[in-house]
XYZ file of N, CA and C in Angstrom:
114
model
N -69.910 -30.074 -205.709
C -70.338 -31.458 -205.518
C -71.654 -31.602 -204.874
N -71.779 -30.841 -203.853
C -72.991 -30.917 -203.000
C -74.257 -30.528 -203.772
N -74.141 -29.533 -204.707
C -75.229 -29.074 -205.438
C -75.577 -30.163 -206.480
N -74.684 -30.907 -206.970
C -74.955 -32.058 -207.948
C -75.745 -33.044 -207.226
N -75.763 -33.158 -205.846
C -76.449 -34.223 -205.245
C -77.861 -33.743 -204.724
N -78.230 -32.440 -205.163
C -79.522 -31.878 -204.886
C -79.512 -31.019 -203.730
N -78.418 -30.602 -203.231
C -78.289 -29.690 -202.080
C -77.475 -28.394 -202.364
N -77.931 -27.563 -203.327
C -77.191 -26.371 -203.628
C -77.028 -25.478 -202.459
N -75.957 -24.854 -202.238
C -75.727 -23.875 -201.159
C -76.338 -22.564 -201.460
N -77.294 -22.070 -200.566
C -77.866 -20.809 -200.847
C -76.945 -19.566 -200.916
N -77.143 -18.597 -201.653
C -76.342 -17.431 -201.733
C -76.205 -16.817 -200.363
N -74.986 -16.324 -199.973
C -74.736 -15.670 -198.697
C -74.762 -16.640 -197.530
N -74.553 -17.906 -197.705
C -74.594 -18.842 -196.548
C -73.220 -19.606 -196.699
N -72.591 -19.818 -195.602
C -71.332 -20.513 -195.446
C -71.572 -21.930 -195.929
N -70.739 -22.424 -196.828
C -70.983 -23.842 -197.304
C -70.801 -24.853 -196.191
N -69.976 -24.579 -195.113
C -69.807 -25.504 -194.030
C -71.135 -25.598 -193.231
N -71.726 -24.376 -193.016
C -73.061 -24.402 -192.219
C -74.125 -25.032 -193.067
N -74.142 -24.809 -194.331
C -75.089 -25.493 -195.240
C -74.969 -27.027 -195.196
N -73.726 -27.481 -195.227
C -73.482 -28.924 -195.136
C -74.018 -29.515 -193.863
N -73.624 -28.844 -192.708
C -74.110 -29.307 -191.407
C -75.567 -29.375 -191.283
N -76.253 -28.318 -191.816
C -77.740 -28.353 -191.822
C -78.326 -29.455 -192.636
N -77.700 -29.828 -193.675
C -78.233 -30.827 -194.609
C -77.992 -32.243 -193.972
N -76.962 -32.400 -193.250
C -76.720 -33.794 -192.717
C -77.241 -33.987 -191.272
N -77.546 -32.782 -190.529
C -78.009 -32.935 -189.221
C -79.409 -32.411 -189.134
N -80.388 -33.262 -189.090
C -81.816 -32.772 -189.062
C -82.186 -32.125 -187.804
N -81.388 -32.269 -186.741
C -81.695 -31.570 -185.427
C -81.048 -30.167 -185.322
N -80.376 -29.747 -186.339
C -79.666 -28.439 -186.265
C -80.543 -27.285 -185.974
N -81.662 -27.208 -186.665
C -82.605 -26.130 -186.480
C -83.218 -26.145 -185.158
N -83.572 -27.369 -184.695
C -84.171 -27.490 -183.370
C -83.231 -27.070 -182.276
N -81.973 -27.400 -182.445
C -80.927 -27.002 -181.404
C -80.739 -25.480 -181.416
N -80.711 -24.841 -182.590
C -80.580 -23.362 -182.630
C -81.761 -22.746 -181.965
N -82.939 -23.217 -182.112
C -84.161 -22.648 -181.565
C -84.106 -22.746 -180.023
N -83.635 -23.877 -179.575
C -83.552 -24.198 -178.178
C -82.546 -23.219 -177.585
N -81.404 -23.029 -178.259
C -80.385 -22.105 -177.667
C -80.826 -20.654 -177.668
N -81.631 -20.286 -178.591
C -82.186 -18.918 -178.554
C -83.156 -18.687 -177.473
N -83.912 -19.630 -177.039
C -84.847 -19.534 -175.971
C -84.092 -19.388 -174.603
N -82.802 -19.974 -174.561
C -82.057 -19.869 -173.329
C -81.363 -18.509 -173.145
N -81.256 -17.732 -174.177
C -80.581 -16.500 -174.149
C -81.310 -15.435 -173.401
């Protein structure tokens, strides 16, 4: 269903992670911030 809406899930990616990235525009920014804290 998600690919029919123009958001196909990339190969080797979790569908749930893909869904979260598509609906949450801050997801990549938060991941980058967490990596700098490590």
